[in-house]
Short mmCIF file of C-alpha atoms in Angstrom, two decimals:
data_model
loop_
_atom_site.label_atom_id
_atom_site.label_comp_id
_atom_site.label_asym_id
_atom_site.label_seq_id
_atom_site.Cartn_x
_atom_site.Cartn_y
_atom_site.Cartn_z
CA UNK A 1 215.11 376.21 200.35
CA UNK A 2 215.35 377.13 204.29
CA UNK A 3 216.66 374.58 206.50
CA UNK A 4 214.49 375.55 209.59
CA UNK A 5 210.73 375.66 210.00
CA UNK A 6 209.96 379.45 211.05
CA UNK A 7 207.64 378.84 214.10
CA UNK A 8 204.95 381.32 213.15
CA UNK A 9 204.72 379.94 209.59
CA UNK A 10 201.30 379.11 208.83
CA UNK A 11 200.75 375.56 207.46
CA UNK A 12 197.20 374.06 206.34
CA UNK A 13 196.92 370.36 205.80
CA UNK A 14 193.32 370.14 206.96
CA UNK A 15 192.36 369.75 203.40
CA UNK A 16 194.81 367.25 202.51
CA UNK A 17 194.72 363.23 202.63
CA UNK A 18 197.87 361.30 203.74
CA UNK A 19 198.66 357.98 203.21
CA UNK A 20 200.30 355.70 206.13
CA UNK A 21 201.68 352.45 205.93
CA UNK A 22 203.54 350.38 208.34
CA UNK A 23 203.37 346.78 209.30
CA UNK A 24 203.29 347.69 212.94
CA UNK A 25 199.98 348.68 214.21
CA UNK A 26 201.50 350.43 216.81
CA UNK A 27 203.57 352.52 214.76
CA UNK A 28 200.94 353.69 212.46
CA UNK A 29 198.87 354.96 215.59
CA UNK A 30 201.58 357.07 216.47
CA UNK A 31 202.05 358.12 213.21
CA UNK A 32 198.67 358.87 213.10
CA UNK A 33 198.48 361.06 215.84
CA UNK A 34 201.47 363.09 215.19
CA UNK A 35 199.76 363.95 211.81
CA UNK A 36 196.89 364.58 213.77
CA UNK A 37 198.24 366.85 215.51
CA UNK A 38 199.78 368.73 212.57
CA UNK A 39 196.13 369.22 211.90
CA UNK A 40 195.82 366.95 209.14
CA UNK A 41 191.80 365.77 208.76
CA UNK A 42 191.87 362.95 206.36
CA UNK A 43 194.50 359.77 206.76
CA UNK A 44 194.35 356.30 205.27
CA UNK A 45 195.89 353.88 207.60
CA UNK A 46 197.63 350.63 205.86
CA UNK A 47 199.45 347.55 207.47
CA UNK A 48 201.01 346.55 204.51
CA UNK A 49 202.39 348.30 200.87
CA UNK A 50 199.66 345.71 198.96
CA UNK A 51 196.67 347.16 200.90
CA UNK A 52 198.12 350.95 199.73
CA UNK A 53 198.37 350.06 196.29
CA UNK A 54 195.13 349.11 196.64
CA UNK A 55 194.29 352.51 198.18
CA UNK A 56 196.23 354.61 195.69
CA UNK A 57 194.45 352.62 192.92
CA UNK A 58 190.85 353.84 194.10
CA UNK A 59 191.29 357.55 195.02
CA UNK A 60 194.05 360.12 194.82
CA UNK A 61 196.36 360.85 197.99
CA UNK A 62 198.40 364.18 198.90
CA UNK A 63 201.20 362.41 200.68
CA UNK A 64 202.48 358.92 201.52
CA UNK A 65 204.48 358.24 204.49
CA UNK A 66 205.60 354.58 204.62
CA UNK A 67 207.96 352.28 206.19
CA UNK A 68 211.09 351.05 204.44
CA UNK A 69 210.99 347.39 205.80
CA UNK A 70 207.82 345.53 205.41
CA UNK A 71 207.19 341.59 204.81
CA UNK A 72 206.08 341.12 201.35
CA UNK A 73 205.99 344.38 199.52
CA UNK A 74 208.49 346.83 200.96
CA UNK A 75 208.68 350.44 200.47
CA UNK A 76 211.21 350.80 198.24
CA UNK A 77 209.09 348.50 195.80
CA UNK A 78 205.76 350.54 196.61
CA UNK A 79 207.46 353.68 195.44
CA UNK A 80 208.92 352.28 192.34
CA UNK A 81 205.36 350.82 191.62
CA UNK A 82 203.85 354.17 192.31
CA UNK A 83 206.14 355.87 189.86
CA UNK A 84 206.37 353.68 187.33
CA UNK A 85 203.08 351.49 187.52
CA UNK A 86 200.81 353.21 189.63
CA UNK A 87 197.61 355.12 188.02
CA UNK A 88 198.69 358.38 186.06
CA UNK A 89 197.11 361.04 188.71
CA UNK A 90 199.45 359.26 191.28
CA UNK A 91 203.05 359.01 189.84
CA UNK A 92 204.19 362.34 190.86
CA UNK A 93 202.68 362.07 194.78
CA UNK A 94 204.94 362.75 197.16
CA UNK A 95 206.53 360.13 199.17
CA UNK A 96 208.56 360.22 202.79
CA UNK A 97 209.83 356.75 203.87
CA UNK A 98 211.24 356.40 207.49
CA UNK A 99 213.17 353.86 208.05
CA UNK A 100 214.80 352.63 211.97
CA UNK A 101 218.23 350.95 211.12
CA UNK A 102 219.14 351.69 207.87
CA UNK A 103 222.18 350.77 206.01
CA UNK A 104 224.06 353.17 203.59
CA UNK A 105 222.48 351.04 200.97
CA UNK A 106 218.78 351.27 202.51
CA UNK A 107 219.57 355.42 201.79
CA UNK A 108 220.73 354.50 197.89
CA UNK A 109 218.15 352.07 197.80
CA UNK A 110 215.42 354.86 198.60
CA UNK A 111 216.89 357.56 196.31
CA UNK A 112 216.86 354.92 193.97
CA UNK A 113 213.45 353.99 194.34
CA UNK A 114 212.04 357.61 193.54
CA UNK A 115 211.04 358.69 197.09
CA UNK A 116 210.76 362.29 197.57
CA UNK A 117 213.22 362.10 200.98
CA UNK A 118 213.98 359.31 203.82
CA UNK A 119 213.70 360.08 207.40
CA UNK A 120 216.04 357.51 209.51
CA UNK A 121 214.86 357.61 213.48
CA UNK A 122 214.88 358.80 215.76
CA UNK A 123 212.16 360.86 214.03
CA UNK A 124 210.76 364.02 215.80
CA UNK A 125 207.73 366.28 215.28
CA UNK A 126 210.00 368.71 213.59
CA UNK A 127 211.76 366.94 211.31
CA UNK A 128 208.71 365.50 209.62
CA UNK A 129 206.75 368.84 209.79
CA UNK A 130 209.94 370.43 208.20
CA UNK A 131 210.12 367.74 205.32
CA UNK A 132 206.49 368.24 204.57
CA UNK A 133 207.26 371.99 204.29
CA UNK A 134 209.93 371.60 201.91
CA UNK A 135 207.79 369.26 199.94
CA UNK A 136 205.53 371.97 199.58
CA UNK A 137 208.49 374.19 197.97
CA UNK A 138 209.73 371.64 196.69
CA UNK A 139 210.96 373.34 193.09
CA UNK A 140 213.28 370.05 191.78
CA UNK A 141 212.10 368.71 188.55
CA UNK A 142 210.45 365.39 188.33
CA UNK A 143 212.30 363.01 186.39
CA UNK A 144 211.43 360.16 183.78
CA UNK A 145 214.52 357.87 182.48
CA UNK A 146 214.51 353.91 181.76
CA UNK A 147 216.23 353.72 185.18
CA UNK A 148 215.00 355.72 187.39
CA UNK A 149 211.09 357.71 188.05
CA UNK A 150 211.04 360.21 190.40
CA UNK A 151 211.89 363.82 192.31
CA UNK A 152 215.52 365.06 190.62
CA UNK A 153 218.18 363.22 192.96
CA UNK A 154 220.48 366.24 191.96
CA UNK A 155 220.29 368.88 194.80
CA UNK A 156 222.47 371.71 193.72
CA UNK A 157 221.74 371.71 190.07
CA UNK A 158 225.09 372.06 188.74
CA UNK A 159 225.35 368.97 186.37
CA UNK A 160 228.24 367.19 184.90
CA UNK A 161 231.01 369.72 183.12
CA UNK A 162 230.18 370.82 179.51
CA UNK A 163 230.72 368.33 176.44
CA UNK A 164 229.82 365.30 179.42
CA UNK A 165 227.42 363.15 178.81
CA UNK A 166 223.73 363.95 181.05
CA UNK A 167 224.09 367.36 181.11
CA UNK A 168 220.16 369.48 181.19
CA UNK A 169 219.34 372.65 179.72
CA UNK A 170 218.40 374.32 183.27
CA UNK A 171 222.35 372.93 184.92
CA UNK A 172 224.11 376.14 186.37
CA UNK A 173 227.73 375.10 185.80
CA UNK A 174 229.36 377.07 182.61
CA UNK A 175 232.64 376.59 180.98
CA UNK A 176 234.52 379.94 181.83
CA UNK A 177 237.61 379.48 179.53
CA UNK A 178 240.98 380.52 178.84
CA UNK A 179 241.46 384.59 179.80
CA UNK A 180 241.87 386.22 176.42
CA UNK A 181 243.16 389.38 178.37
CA UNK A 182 245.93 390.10 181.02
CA UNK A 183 245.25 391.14 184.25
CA UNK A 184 243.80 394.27 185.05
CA UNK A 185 245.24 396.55 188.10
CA UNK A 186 244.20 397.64 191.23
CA UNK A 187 243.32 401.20 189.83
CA UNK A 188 241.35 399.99 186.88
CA UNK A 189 239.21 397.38 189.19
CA UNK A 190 238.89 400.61 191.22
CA UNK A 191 237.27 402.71 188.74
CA UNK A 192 234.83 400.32 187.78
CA UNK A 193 233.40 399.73 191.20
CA UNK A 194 234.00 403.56 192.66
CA UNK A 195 233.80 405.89 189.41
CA UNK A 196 234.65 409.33 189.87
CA UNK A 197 233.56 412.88 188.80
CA UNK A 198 236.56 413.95 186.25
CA UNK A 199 236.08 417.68 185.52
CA UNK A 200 237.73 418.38 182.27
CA UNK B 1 217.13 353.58 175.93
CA UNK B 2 215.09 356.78 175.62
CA UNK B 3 216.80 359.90 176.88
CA UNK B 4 215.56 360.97 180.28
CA UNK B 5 212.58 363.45 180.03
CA UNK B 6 212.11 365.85 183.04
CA UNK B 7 209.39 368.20 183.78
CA UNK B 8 208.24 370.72 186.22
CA UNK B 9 205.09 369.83 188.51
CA UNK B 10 203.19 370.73 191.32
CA UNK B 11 201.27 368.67 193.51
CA UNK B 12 198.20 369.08 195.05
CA UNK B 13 199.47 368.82 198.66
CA UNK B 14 201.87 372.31 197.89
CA UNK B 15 198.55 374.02 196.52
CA UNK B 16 196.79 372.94 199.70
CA UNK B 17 198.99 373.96 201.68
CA UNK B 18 199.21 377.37 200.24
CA UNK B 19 195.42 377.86 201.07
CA UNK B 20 194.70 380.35 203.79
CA UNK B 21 194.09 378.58 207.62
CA UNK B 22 195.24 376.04 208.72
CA UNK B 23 197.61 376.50 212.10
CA UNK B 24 201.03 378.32 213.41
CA UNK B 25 204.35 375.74 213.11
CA UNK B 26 204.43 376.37 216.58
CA UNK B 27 200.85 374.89 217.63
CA UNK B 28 201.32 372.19 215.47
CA UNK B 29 204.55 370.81 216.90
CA UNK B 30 203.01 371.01 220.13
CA UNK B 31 200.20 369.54 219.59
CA UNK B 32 201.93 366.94 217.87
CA UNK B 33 204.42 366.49 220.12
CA UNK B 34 201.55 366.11 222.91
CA UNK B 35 199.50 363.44 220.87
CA UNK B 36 202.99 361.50 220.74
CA UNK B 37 203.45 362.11 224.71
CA UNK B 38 200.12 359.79 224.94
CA UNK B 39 201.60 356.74 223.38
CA UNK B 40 204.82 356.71 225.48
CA UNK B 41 203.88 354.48 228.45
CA UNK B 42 202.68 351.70 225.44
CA UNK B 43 205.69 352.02 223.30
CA UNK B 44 208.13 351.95 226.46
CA UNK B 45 206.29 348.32 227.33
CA UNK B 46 206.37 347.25 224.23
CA UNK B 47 210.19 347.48 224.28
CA UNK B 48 210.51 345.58 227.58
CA UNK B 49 208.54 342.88 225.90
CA UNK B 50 210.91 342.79 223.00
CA UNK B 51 213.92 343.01 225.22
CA UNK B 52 212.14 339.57 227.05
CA UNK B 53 212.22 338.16 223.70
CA UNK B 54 215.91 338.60 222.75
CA UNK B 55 216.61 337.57 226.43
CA UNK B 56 214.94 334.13 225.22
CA UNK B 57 216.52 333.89 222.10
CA UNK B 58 220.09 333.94 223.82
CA UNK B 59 219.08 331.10 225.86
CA UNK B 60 218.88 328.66 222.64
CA UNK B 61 221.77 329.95 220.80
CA UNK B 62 220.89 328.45 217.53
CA UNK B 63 220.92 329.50 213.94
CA UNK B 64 217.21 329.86 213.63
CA UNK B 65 216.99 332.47 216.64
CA UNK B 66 219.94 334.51 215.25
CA UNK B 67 218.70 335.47 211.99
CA UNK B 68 215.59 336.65 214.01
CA UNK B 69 218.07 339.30 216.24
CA UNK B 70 217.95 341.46 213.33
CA UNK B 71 214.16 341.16 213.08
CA UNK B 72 213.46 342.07 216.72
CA UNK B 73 216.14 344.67 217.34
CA UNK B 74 214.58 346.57 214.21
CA UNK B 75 211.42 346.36 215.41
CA UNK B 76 212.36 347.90 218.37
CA UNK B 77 214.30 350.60 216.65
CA UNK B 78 211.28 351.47 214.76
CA UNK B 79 209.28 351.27 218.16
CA UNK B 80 211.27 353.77 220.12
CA UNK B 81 212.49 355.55 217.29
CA UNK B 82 209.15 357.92 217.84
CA UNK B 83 210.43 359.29 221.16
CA UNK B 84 213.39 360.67 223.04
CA UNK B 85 214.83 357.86 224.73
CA UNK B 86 218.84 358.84 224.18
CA UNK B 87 220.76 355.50 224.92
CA UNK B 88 217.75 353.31 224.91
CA UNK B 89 217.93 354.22 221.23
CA UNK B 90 221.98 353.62 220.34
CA UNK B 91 222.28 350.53 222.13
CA UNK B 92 219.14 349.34 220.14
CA UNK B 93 220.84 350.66 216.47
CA UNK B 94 224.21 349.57 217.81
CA UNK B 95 222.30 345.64 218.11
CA UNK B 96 220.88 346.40 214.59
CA UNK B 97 224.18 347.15 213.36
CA UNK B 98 226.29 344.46 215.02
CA UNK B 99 223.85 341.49 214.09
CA UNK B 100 223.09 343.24 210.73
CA UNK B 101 226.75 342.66 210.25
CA UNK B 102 226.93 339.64 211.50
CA UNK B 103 223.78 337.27 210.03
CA UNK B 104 225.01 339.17 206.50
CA UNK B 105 228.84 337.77 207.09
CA UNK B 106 227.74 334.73 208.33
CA UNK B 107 229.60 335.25 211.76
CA UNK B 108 227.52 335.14 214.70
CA UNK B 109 228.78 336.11 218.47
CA UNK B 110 226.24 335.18 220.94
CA UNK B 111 227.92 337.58 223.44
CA UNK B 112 227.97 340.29 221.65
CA UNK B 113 224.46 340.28 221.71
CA UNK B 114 224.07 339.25 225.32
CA UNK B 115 226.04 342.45 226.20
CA UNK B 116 223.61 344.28 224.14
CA UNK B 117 220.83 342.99 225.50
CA UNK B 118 222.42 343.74 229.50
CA UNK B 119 222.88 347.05 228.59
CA UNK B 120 219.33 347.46 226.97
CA UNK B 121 217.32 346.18 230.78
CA UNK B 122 220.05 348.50 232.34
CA UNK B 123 219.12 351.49 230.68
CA UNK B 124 215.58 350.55 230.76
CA UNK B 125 214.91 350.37 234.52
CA UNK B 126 217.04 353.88 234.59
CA UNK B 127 214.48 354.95 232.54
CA UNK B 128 216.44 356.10 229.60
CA UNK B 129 218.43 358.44 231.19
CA UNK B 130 221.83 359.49 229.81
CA UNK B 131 224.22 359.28 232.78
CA UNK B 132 228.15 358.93 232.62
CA UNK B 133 227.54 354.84 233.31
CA UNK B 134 225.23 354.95 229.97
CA UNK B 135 228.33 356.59 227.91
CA UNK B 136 230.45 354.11 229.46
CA UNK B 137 227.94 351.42 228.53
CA UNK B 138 228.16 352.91 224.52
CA UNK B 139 231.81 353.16 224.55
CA UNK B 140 231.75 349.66 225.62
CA UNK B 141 229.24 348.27 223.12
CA UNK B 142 231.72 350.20 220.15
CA UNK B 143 234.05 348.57 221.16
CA UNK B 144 232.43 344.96 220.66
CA UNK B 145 231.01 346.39 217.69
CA UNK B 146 234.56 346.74 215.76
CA UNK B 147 235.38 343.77 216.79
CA UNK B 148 233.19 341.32 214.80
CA UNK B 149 234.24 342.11 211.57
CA UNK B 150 237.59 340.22 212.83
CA UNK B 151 235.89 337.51 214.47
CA UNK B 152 236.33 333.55 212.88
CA UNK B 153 233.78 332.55 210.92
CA UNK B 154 231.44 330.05 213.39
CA UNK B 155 228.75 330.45 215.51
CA UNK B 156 229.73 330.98 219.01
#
């Protein structure tokens, strides 16, 4: 996964619906119109988490971009009701929550809660763009437990050591072992990565 | 407890995405970053209206007004969040942090927030320009901010 957005990377979200929710008017316009400008065709505007459930519950979205703190429903609890109790076509939608102050346990709260990632303001043009891009290549596995629904929180799929507990079939960490063999020499290391012509 | 069960997926906004069209990075930022430019002028009023509202709430000095700080500094955050305005921005996270602290430890400092709140109108008839007085002002306001952990446990 890149860290920068190439500039002459060609994105298309004309075809694709987003979902916006914030409690402050305001904010969703300018939400709005940086999307807009992103060239995306179709958004859903919501001023509170209920009114998006309500949304998600009638037609399918392609993203959600919501507001951590909200009165009544917030959006840590709108992502763990999309996950867990929202219709079957949306638990896997993608989901970027911005947040203004948060705390380190707003951040745990939101990986917690199943959100694909959490932008904390000051938020740019580019850093959303760039986090819709990786969603789009977005290769980590989707996960269902009794505690947690969502994207794998695991970013460098190494996993716990061999013989632990939680450990997946697809983890890259192996046990290498005790060395069964001395060391070899310089000369020997040599000849494996330069071999030469021997004439006999 | 069933064991976890994890799958590969892929949405509908990746295969979208991948269809030919659409624009260049490039264009997009800017005309993103032009459609924001249009909502500056707003945004930067709203925040003096806030700013009048904390100013008020200092005047009562009761409990009532101090758990709404929080409230109205993070509204702000999330305001001006959308644009570049440099120390504008800290001094309003370093309020959300410092009453954060303080409505959750149940010490309150009146004048920590009143120098918050100076600093904010400073800043805001500079218009939001980072200058050696505004790093001054921020060195300042860290200061006050490691104080109130240590400070008794009473409203001021």
């Amino acid at each position: 996964m890149s860290c920068a957005v190439e500039p002459d990377l060609r994105i298309n979200l004309e075809r694709s619906t987003l979902l916006l929710v914030d409690d402050n008017p305001q904010a969703l316009n300018i939400l709005g119109s940086i999307v807009q400008g992103f060239g995306v065709r179709e958004q859903i505007k919501c001023e509170s988490a209920l009114e998006a459930v309500e949304v998600i519950k009638r037609q399918p979205v392609d993203l959600v971009l919501i507001d951590c703190a909200m009165p009544e429903m917030n959006g840590f609890d709108f992502v763990r009701w999309l996950r867990r109790d929202g219709p079957t076509h949306a638990n896997c939608t993608p989901v970027i929550m911005l947040t203004g102050h948060a705390a380190q346990s707003s951040v745990q709260e939101s990986r917690d809660s199943g959100a694909s990632y959490i932008i904390v303001k000051p938020l740019t043009p580019m850093v959303l763009l760039q986090r819709i891009v990786w969603l789009s290549r977005d290769e980590r596995e989707f996960v269902v437990s009794d505690k947690y629904v969502g994207p794998d929180r695991r970013v460098r799929n190494f996993g716990p050591p061999l013989g632990v507990a939680g450990r997946r079939r697809g983890d890259l960490s192996t046990h290498i072992g005790e060395a069964s063999q001395g060391n070899m020499d310089q000369s020997e290391i040599d000849m494996m990565m330069k071999p030469m012509r021997v004439s006999l | 407890m069933s064991p976890p069960r994890t799958f590969r997926t892929t949405t509908p906004l990746a295969d979208k995405m991948r269809r030919p069209g659409g624009r260049r990075v490039s264009s997009a930022l800017a005309a993103a970053g032009a459609a924001l430019a249009t909502h500056r002028v707003e945004a930067m009023a709203q925040a003096r209206k806030t700013l009048a509202q904390l100013e008020s709430m200092t005047l009562c000095r009761d409990e009532d007004h101090a758990r709404l700080v929080y409230e109205r500094a993070a509204a702000l955050v999330d305001l001006i969040g959308f644009f570049q305005t440099g120390p504008l921005f800290d001094v309003a996270y370093s309020l959300c942090e410092v009453s954060d602290r303080m409505r959750t430890s149940g010490v309150w400092h009146w004048p920590a927030v009143e120098v918050h709140l100076q600093a904010l109108a400073l800043i805001l008839s500079d218009d939001c320009r980072r200058t050696t007085a505004s790093d001054e002002l921020l060195a300042g306001l860290r200061a006050v901010a490691d104080r109130i952990p240590n400070l008794p446990r009473a409203l001021s």
